[in-house]
Amino acid sequence: MTAPLTLLGIESSCDDTAAAVVRGTQVLASVVAGQTDLHAAFGGVVPEIAARAHVEKLDLCVEEALAQSGLSLADLDGIAVTAGPGLIGGVLSGVMCAKGLAAATGLPLIGVNHLAGHALTPRLTDQVAYPYLMLLVSGGHCQFLIVSGHDDFTRIGGTIDDAPGEAFDKSARLLGLPQPGGPSVEAAAKTGDPKRFSFPRPLLNQPGCDMSFSGLKTALLRARDDVVADKGGLTPADQADLSAGFQAAITDVLIEKTRRALALYLERAPATPTLAVAGGVAANGAIRDGLTGLCAAQGVAFLAPPLRLCTDNAAMIAYAGIEQMAAGARDDMTLSARPRWPLDKDAAPMLGSGKKGAKA
Ligand code: KG4
Ligand code: ZN
């Protein structure tokens, strides 16, 4: 038996600077330095601020990850780095850092697609067999992927505008709730009446697995303005009812589209049918419960990796690099940073490009 590969992973495609050391499927260290505070005043990620912060933090994160793992650069088999898609200044910072380390050590360099990192996480955490269905739902991504190999992804649907996390964040802002919006809308929704306001279920009357969330935010804005015009402001009960109605609409759309995606996936007769989720929105209790119920009804295993590995991190990049390297993939100093990099080369381009950069 060959020894498992040990890789350093580097991630800097959005607003988290991260480094990790992974051996086989064992996460030896995973360090994530977020930038939420730096962007808080701007209502979204500012690419120039993000890139500058990555440059400042990357070497510290790498040092910290190596120290936590108890290994030195000499113990590694390679260096994996996110080479796209994402905010180009950030991706470039990571790629330059990885190239410098590879040049200095002679270690192989592996460029990884950030979305592949998310999509392969169920194999890192649970050694799930191919093919499985992946639902990526975060502030930056929303797509269904049938994952059939480390380099074999079929995108069967996704958002055509905002990602759900983005919709939660914008809605929280409209309702005067704190950021990040997902957890605060979910908390407010707990005591709310989801039926008081009627929100649309966009694209549910159309076939397929594509989704749209930007209209929901507009509907919320209108409903809020009606209440404000009527009463002069929002009470906590209004906030709760608006949150509950909004969350119910997003949940309904995600669950129905997942039901359709599962049907397409199950046509492939997978030996161990599995739906896995990744992304911060997977933390939402209502969405999680809906997906759990749907999978139970269809005889499909439901897998939600721990949140620290569902949200942006470098362990997933190191692991994707391990699968690529084991299959013989290598990059060199010509590796370039890509703002867009669709996982499924045959799928039509995604339209959405929200506050966190390109969706695919
Ligand atoms: O995966 P993630 O940490 O970062 C990227 O988007 O890259 O996801 C963050 C997103 C935010 O938009 C946040 O509002 C959303 O995930 N989120 C939630 C919940 N927790 C985080 N959305 C709904 N319900 C939650 N409980
Ligand atoms: Zn991500």
mmCIF file of N, CA and C in Angstrom, residues 218-311:
data_model
loop_
_atom_site.group_PDB
_atom_site.id
_atom_site.type_symbol
_atom_site.label_atom_id
_atom_site.label_comp_id
_atom_site.label_asym_id
_atom_site.label_seq_id
_atom_site.Cartn_x
_atom_site.Cartn_y
_atom_site.Cartn_z
ATOM 1 N N THR A 218 -36.805 41.628 -3.777
ATOM 2 C CA THR A 218 -37.647 42.764 -4.185
ATOM 3 C C THR A 218 -39.028 42.646 -3.538
ATOM 4 N N ALA A 219 -39.559 41.415 -3.492
ATOM 5 C CA ALA A 219 -40.868 41.202 -2.866
ATOM 6 C C ALA A 219 -40.811 41.569 -1.384
ATOM 7 N N LEU A 220 -39.703 41.221 -0.763
ATOM 8 C CA LEU A 220 -39.536 41.554 0.658
ATOM 9 C C LEU A 220 -39.487 43.074 0.852
ATOM 10 N N LEU A 221 -38.787 43.738 -0.054
ATOM 11 C CA LEU A 221 -38.679 45.204 0.017
ATOM 12 C C LEU A 221 -40.071 45.844 -0.075
ATOM 13 N N ARG A 222 -40.887 45.341 -1.010
ATOM 14 C CA ARG A 222 -42.246 45.887 -1.172
ATOM 15 C C ARG A 222 -43.085 45.648 0.076
ATOM 16 N N ALA A 223 -43.039 44.408 0.574
ATOM 17 C CA ALA A 223 -43.838 44.068 1.762
ATOM 18 C C ALA A 223 -43.404 44.934 2.943
ATOM 19 N N ARG A 224 -42.102 45.118 3.079
ATOM 20 C CA ARG A 224 -41.596 45.956 4.172
ATOM 21 C C ARG A 224 -42.092 47.396 4.014
ATOM 22 N N ASP A 225 -41.992 47.924 2.780
ATOM 23 C CA ASP A 225 -42.400 49.314 2.557
ATOM 24 C C ASP A 225 -43.883 49.509 2.834
ATOM 25 N N ASP A 226 -44.694 48.501 2.508
ATOM 26 C CA ASP A 226 -46.136 48.585 2.792
ATOM 27 C C ASP A 226 -46.377 48.718 4.295
ATOM 28 N N VAL A 227 -45.661 47.874 5.065
ATOM 29 C CA VAL A 227 -45.832 47.923 6.529
ATOM 30 C C VAL A 227 -45.379 49.281 7.061
ATOM 31 N N VAL A 228 -44.226 49.742 6.574
ATOM 32 C CA VAL A 228 -43.683 51.020 7.048
ATOM 33 C C VAL A 228 -44.636 52.163 6.690
ATOM 34 N N ALA A 229 -45.198 52.136 5.466
ATOM 35 C CA ALA A 229 -46.126 53.192 5.045
ATOM 36 C C ALA A 229 -47.371 53.182 5.923
ATOM 37 N N ASP A 230 -47.776 51.988 6.332
ATOM 38 C CA ASP A 230 -48.978 51.807 7.123
ATOM 39 C C ASP A 230 -48.787 52.231 8.581
ATOM 40 N N LYS A 231 -47.653 51.761 9.175
ATOM 41 C CA LYS A 231 -47.484 51.921 10.620
ATOM 42 C C LYS A 231 -46.335 52.856 11.010
ATOM 43 N N GLY A 232 -45.574 53.296 10.016
ATOM 44 C CA GLY A 232 -44.459 54.201 10.314
ATOM 45 C C GLY A 232 -43.181 53.486 10.711
ATOM 46 N N GLY A 233 -43.176 52.156 10.748
ATOM 47 C CA GLY A 233 -41.951 51.418 11.103
ATOM 48 C C GLY A 233 -42.251 49.939 11.242
ATOM 49 N N LEU A 234 -41.195 49.159 11.558
ATOM 50 C CA LEU A 234 -41.358 47.710 11.720
ATOM 51 C C LEU A 234 -41.284 47.345 13.196
ATOM 52 N N THR A 235 -42.240 46.581 13.679
ATOM 53 C CA THR A 235 -42.136 46.045 15.039
ATOM 54 C C THR A 235 -41.350 44.733 14.974
ATOM 55 N N PRO A 236 -40.855 44.235 16.128
ATOM 56 C CA PRO A 236 -40.188 42.922 16.113
ATOM 57 C C PRO A 236 -41.100 41.836 15.530
ATOM 58 N N ALA A 237 -42.408 41.943 15.747
ATOM 59 C CA ALA A 237 -43.326 40.929 15.192
ATOM 60 C C ALA A 237 -43.362 41.018 13.666
ATOM 61 N N ASP A 238 -43.316 42.264 13.129
ATOM 62 C CA ASP A 238 -43.264 42.412 11.668
ATOM 63 C C ASP A 238 -41.977 41.793 11.115
ATOM 64 N N GLN A 239 -40.855 42.098 11.789
ATOM 65 C CA GLN A 239 -39.566 41.534 11.351
ATOM 66 C C GLN A 239 -39.623 40.010 11.347
ATOM 67 N N ALA A 240 -40.243 39.465 12.400
ATOM 68 C CA ALA A 240 -40.324 38.002 12.517
ATOM 69 C C ALA A 240 -41.195 37.418 11.405
ATOM 70 N N ASP A 241 -42.348 38.040 11.138
ATOM 71 C CA ASP A 241 -43.252 37.509 10.109
ATOM 72 C C ASP A 241 -42.622 37.627 8.715
ATOM 73 N N LEU A 242 -41.972 38.771 8.443
ATOM 74 C CA LEU A 242 -41.313 38.943 7.141
ATOM 75 C C LEU A 242 -40.178 37.923 6.985
ATOM 76 N N SER A 243 -39.408 37.735 8.047
ATOM 77 C CA SER A 243 -38.307 36.752 8.000
ATOM 78 C C SER A 243 -38.843 35.350 7.764
ATOM 79 N N ALA A 244 -39.926 35.009 8.476
ATOM 80 C CA ALA A 244 -40.479 33.651 8.362
ATOM 81 C C ALA A 244 -41.012 33.408 6.947
ATOM 82 N N GLY A 245 -41.695 34.400 6.384
ATOM 83 C CA GLY A 245 -42.242 34.247 5.032
ATOM 84 C C GLY A 245 -41.136 34.116 3.999
ATOM 85 N N PHE A 246 -40.102 34.939 4.165
ATOM 86 C CA PHE A 246 -38.972 34.920 3.236
ATOM 87 C C PHE A 246 -38.230 33.579 3.314
ATOM 88 N N GLN A 247 -37.941 33.133 4.528
ATOM 89 C CA GLN A 247 -37.218 31.865 4.703
ATOM 90 C C GLN A 247 -38.036 30.689 4.161
ATOM 91 N N ALA A 248 -39.356 30.744 4.361
ATOM 92 C CA ALA A 248 -40.202 29.653 3.852
ATOM 93 C C ALA A 248 -40.149 29.606 2.324
ATOM 94 N N ALA A 249 -40.105 30.779 1.686
ATOM 95 C CA ALA A 249 -40.057 30.803 0.217
ATOM 96 C C ALA A 249 -38.734 30.227 -0.285
ATOM 97 N N ILE A 250 -37.623 30.649 0.306
ATOM 98 C CA ILE A 250 -36.307 30.119 -0.112
ATOM 99 C C ILE A 250 -36.255 28.610 0.118
ATOM 100 N N THR A 251 -36.762 28.192 1.281
ATOM 101 C CA THR A 251 -36.727 26.761 1.606
ATOM 102 C C THR A 251 -37.552 25.969 0.593
ATOM 103 N N ASP A 252 -38.775 26.433 0.295
ATOM 104 C CA ASP A 252 -39.627 25.723 -0.661
ATOM 105 C C ASP A 252 -38.929 25.569 -2.009
ATOM 106 N N VAL A 253 -38.314 26.665 -2.480
ATOM 107 C CA VAL A 253 -37.644 26.620 -3.793
ATOM 108 C C VAL A 253 -36.496 25.611 -3.754
ATOM 109 N N LEU A 254 -35.659 25.712 -2.714
ATOM 110 C CA LEU A 254 -34.495 24.818 -2.640
ATOM 111 C C LEU A 254 -34.918 23.346 -2.549
ATOM 112 N N ILE A 255 -35.954 23.086 -1.760
ATOM 113 C CA ILE A 255 -36.368 21.681 -1.571
ATOM 114 C C ILE A 255 -36.974 21.123 -2.867
ATOM 115 N N GLU A 256 -37.848 21.903 -3.517
ATOM 116 C CA GLU A 256 -38.470 21.403 -4.748
ATOM 117 C C GLU A 256 -37.413 21.213 -5.840
ATOM 118 N N LYS A 257 -36.472 22.145 -5.960
ATOM 119 C CA LYS A 257 -35.443 22.001 -6.994
ATOM 120 C C LYS A 257 -34.505 20.833 -6.653
ATOM 121 N N THR A 258 -34.276 20.610 -5.364
ATOM 122 C CA THR A 258 -33.450 19.459 -4.977
ATOM 123 C C THR A 258 -34.170 18.149 -5.312
ATOM 124 N N ARG A 259 -35.518 18.148 -5.132
ATOM 125 C CA ARG A 259 -36.288 16.943 -5.483
ATOM 126 C C ARG A 259 -36.087 16.620 -6.965
ATOM 127 N N ARG A 260 -36.129 17.655 -7.799
ATOM 128 C CA ARG A 260 -35.932 17.440 -9.241
ATOM 129 C C ARG A 260 -34.498 17.000 -9.546
ATOM 130 N N ALA A 261 -33.535 17.624 -8.862
ATOM 131 C CA ALA A 261 -32.125 17.263 -9.089
ATOM 132 C C ALA A 261 -31.881 15.809 -8.681
ATOM 133 N N LEU A 262 -32.524 15.396 -7.566
ATOM 134 C CA LEU A 262 -32.367 14.005 -7.118
ATOM 135 C C LEU A 262 -32.902 13.034 -8.162
ATOM 136 N N ALA A 263 -34.039 13.405 -8.777
ATOM 137 C CA ALA A 263 -34.621 12.522 -9.794
ATOM 138 C C ALA A 263 -33.635 12.326 -10.952
ATOM 139 N N LEU A 264 -32.998 13.409 -11.388
ATOM 140 C CA LEU A 264 -32.022 13.310 -12.481
ATOM 141 C C LEU A 264 -30.820 12.461 -12.056
ATOM 142 N N TYR A 265 -30.384 12.695 -10.824
ATOM 143 C CA TYR A 265 -29.218 11.956 -10.298
ATOM 144 C C TYR A 265 -29.544 10.461 -10.171
ATOM 145 N N LEU A 266 -30.749 10.156 -9.666
ATOM 146 C CA LEU A 266 -31.096 8.748 -9.430
ATOM 147 C C LEU A 266 -31.241 7.964 -10.730
ATOM 148 N N GLU A 267 -31.449 8.694 -11.846
ATOM 149 C CA GLU A 267 -31.486 8.018 -13.159
ATOM 150 C C GLU A 267 -30.173 7.291 -13.428
ATOM 151 N N ARG A 268 -29.088 7.741 -12.790
ATOM 152 C CA ARG A 268 -27.785 7.108 -13.008
ATOM 153 C C ARG A 268 -27.601 5.852 -12.154
ATOM 154 N N ALA A 269 -28.629 5.501 -11.387
ATOM 155 C CA ALA A 269 -28.613 4.315 -10.533
ATOM 156 C C ALA A 269 -27.351 4.202 -9.690
ATOM 157 N N PRO A 270 -27.049 5.211 -8.878
ATOM 158 C CA PRO A 270 -25.851 5.135 -8.034
ATOM 159 C C PRO A 270 -25.977 4.015 -7.008
ATOM 160 N N ALA A 271 -24.851 3.343 -6.701
ATOM 161 C CA ALA A 271 -24.889 2.209 -5.771
ATOM 162 C C ALA A 271 -25.254 2.683 -4.368
ATOM 163 N N THR A 272 -24.718 3.798 -3.940
ATOM 164 C CA THR A 272 -25.029 4.332 -2.603
ATOM 165 C C THR A 272 -25.514 5.769 -2.763
ATOM 166 N N PRO A 273 -26.810 5.947 -3.120
ATOM 167 C CA PRO A 273 -27.307 7.296 -3.406
ATOM 168 C C PRO A 273 -27.090 8.253 -2.233
ATOM 169 N N THR A 274 -26.471 9.387 -2.526
ATOM 170 C CA THR A 274 -26.129 10.344 -1.470
ATOM 171 C C THR A 274 -26.322 11.773 -1.963
ATOM 172 N N LEU A 275 -26.955 12.592 -1.114
ATOM 173 C CA LEU A 275 -26.989 14.044 -1.340
ATOM 174 C C LEU A 275 -26.095 14.681 -0.282
ATOM 175 N N ALA A 276 -25.137 15.483 -0.741
ATOM 176 C CA ALA A 276 -24.283 16.206 0.200
ATOM 177 C C ALA A 276 -24.478 17.694 -0.007
ATOM 178 N N VAL A 277 -24.357 18.464 1.079
ATOM 179 C CA VAL A 277 -24.461 19.919 0.960
ATOM 180 C C VAL A 277 -23.148 20.559 1.391
ATOM 181 N N ALA A 278 -22.890 21.742 0.868
ATOM 182 C CA ALA A 278 -21.755 22.551 1.318
ATOM 183 C C ALA A 278 -22.170 24.001 1.238
ATOM 184 N N GLY A 279 -21.493 24.853 2.021
ATOM 185 C CA GLY A 279 -21.797 26.287 2.010
ATOM 186 C C GLY A 279 -22.514 26.700 3.279
ATOM 187 N N GLY A 280 -22.371 27.965 3.638
ATOM 188 C CA GLY A 280 -22.892 28.471 4.896
ATOM 189 C C GLY A 280 -24.396 28.319 5.061
ATOM 190 N N VAL A 281 -25.154 28.392 3.952
ATOM 191 C CA VAL A 281 -26.614 28.321 4.039
ATOM 192 C C VAL A 281 -27.072 26.939 4.516
ATOM 193 N N ALA A 282 -26.196 25.929 4.348
ATOM 194 C CA ALA A 282 -26.526 24.576 4.809
ATOM 195 C C ALA A 282 -26.679 24.549 6.333
ATOM 196 N N ALA A 283 -26.278 25.627 7.007
ATOM 197 C CA ALA A 283 -26.456 25.690 8.469
ATOM 198 C C ALA A 283 -27.904 25.972 8.845
ATOM 199 N N ASN A 284 -28.712 26.428 7.895
ATOM 200 C CA ASN A 284 -30.094 26.832 8.199
ATOM 201 C C ASN A 284 -30.956 25.623 8.583
ATOM 202 N N GLY A 285 -31.553 25.697 9.761
ATOM 203 C CA GLY A 285 -32.320 24.567 10.293
ATOM 204 C C GLY A 285 -33.493 24.177 9.416
ATOM 205 N N ALA A 286 -34.252 25.169 8.910
ATOM 206 C CA ALA A 286 -35.435 24.861 8.095
ATOM 207 C C ALA A 286 -35.013 24.176 6.791
ATOM 208 N N ILE A 287 -33.949 24.669 6.184
ATOM 209 C CA ILE A 287 -33.473 24.085 4.925
ATOM 210 C C ILE A 287 -32.926 22.684 5.175
ATOM 211 N N ARG A 288 -32.149 22.556 6.240
ATOM 212 C CA ARG A 288 -31.584 21.259 6.607
ATOM 213 C C ARG A 288 -32.685 20.225 6.879
ATOM 214 N N ASP A 289 -33.721 20.657 7.645
ATOM 215 C CA ASP A 289 -34.823 19.733 7.955
ATOM 216 C C ASP A 289 -35.539 19.320 6.674
ATOM 217 N N GLY A 290 -35.746 20.292 5.771
ATOM 218 C CA GLY A 290 -36.420 19.989 4.508
ATOM 219 C C GLY A 290 -35.626 18.984 3.689
ATOM 220 N N LEU A 291 -34.322 19.180 3.626
ATOM 221 C CA LEU A 291 -33.475 18.265 2.837
ATOM 222 C C LEU A 291 -33.419 16.889 3.494
ATOM 223 N N THR A 292 -33.356 16.877 4.824
ATOM 224 C CA THR A 292 -33.314 15.597 5.539
ATOM 225 C C THR A 292 -34.584 14.796 5.252
ATOM 226 N N GLY A 293 -35.739 15.470 5.321
ATOM 227 C CA GLY A 293 -37.019 14.792 5.075
ATOM 228 C C GLY A 293 -37.114 14.290 3.640
ATOM 229 N N LEU A 294 -36.690 15.131 2.709
ATOM 230 C CA LEU A 294 -36.735 14.750 1.296
ATOM 231 C C LEU A 294 -35.885 13.506 1.039
ATOM 232 N N CYS A 295 -34.673 13.500 1.573
ATOM 233 C CA CYS A 295 -33.771 12.360 1.350
ATOM 234 C C CYS A 295 -34.320 11.097 2.002
ATOM 235 N N ALA A 296 -34.865 11.243 3.216
ATOM 236 C CA ALA A 296 -35.415 10.065 3.903
ATOM 237 C C ALA A 296 -36.526 9.457 3.057
ATOM 238 N N ALA A 297 -37.376 10.313 2.474
ATOM 239 C CA ALA A 297 -38.506 9.825 1.665
ATOM 240 C C ALA A 297 -38.028 9.128 0.394
ATOM 241 N N GLN A 298 -36.855 9.519 -0.099
ATOM 242 C CA GLN A 298 -36.365 8.955 -1.369
ATOM 243 C C GLN A 298 -35.331 7.851 -1.170
ATOM 244 N N GLY A 299 -35.031 7.505 0.079
ATOM 245 C CA GLY A 299 -34.031 6.468 0.333
ATOM 246 C C GLY A 299 -32.616 6.903 -0.043
ATOM 247 N N VAL A 300 -32.350 8.189 0.135
ATOM 248 C CA VAL A 300 -31.035 8.733 -0.216
ATOM 249 C C VAL A 300 -30.342 9.191 1.074
ATOM 250 N N ALA A 301 -29.058 8.864 1.207
ATOM 251 C CA ALA A 301 -28.331 9.325 2.400
ATOM 252 C C ALA A 301 -28.118 10.833 2.301
ATOM 253 N N PHE A 302 -28.265 11.535 3.430
ATOM 254 C CA PHE A 302 -28.065 12.987 3.448
ATOM 255 C C PHE A 302 -26.823 13.293 4.270
ATOM 256 N N LEU A 303 -25.932 14.050 3.676
ATOM 257 C CA LEU A 303 -24.666 14.312 4.337
ATOM 258 C C LEU A 303 -24.381 15.801 4.401
ATOM 259 N N ALA A 304 -24.228 16.315 5.607
ATOM 260 C CA ALA A 304 -23.836 17.714 5.787
ATOM 261 C C ALA A 304 -22.534 17.720 6.586
ATOM 262 N N PRO A 305 -21.398 17.898 5.917
ATOM 263 C CA PRO A 305 -20.116 17.915 6.646
ATOM 264 C C PRO A 305 -20.109 19.016 7.701
ATOM 265 N N PRO A 306 -19.210 18.931 8.698
ATOM 266 C CA PRO A 306 -19.157 19.977 9.716
ATOM 267 C C PRO A 306 -18.995 21.354 9.071
ATOM 268 N N LEU A 307 -19.624 22.359 9.676
ATOM 269 C CA LEU A 307 -19.682 23.681 9.042
ATOM 270 C C LEU A 307 -18.306 24.247 8.706
ATOM 271 N N ARG A 308 -17.313 23.972 9.562
ATOM 272 C CA ARG A 308 -15.979 24.556 9.299
ATOM 273 C C ARG A 308 -15.388 24.009 7.993
ATOM 274 N N LEU A 309 -15.881 22.836 7.538
ATOM 275 C CA LEU A 309 -15.405 22.300 6.262
ATOM 276 C C LEU A 309 -16.405 22.551 5.131
ATOM 277 N N CYS A 310 -17.606 23.054 5.479
ATOM 278 C CA CYS A 310 -18.624 23.412 4.466
ATOM 279 C C CYS A 310 -18.385 24.820 3.946
ATOM 280 N N THR A 311 -17.894 25.702 4.834
ATOM 281 C CA THR A 311 -17.645 27.084 4.426
ATOM 282 C C THR A 311 -16.209 27.154 3.887
#
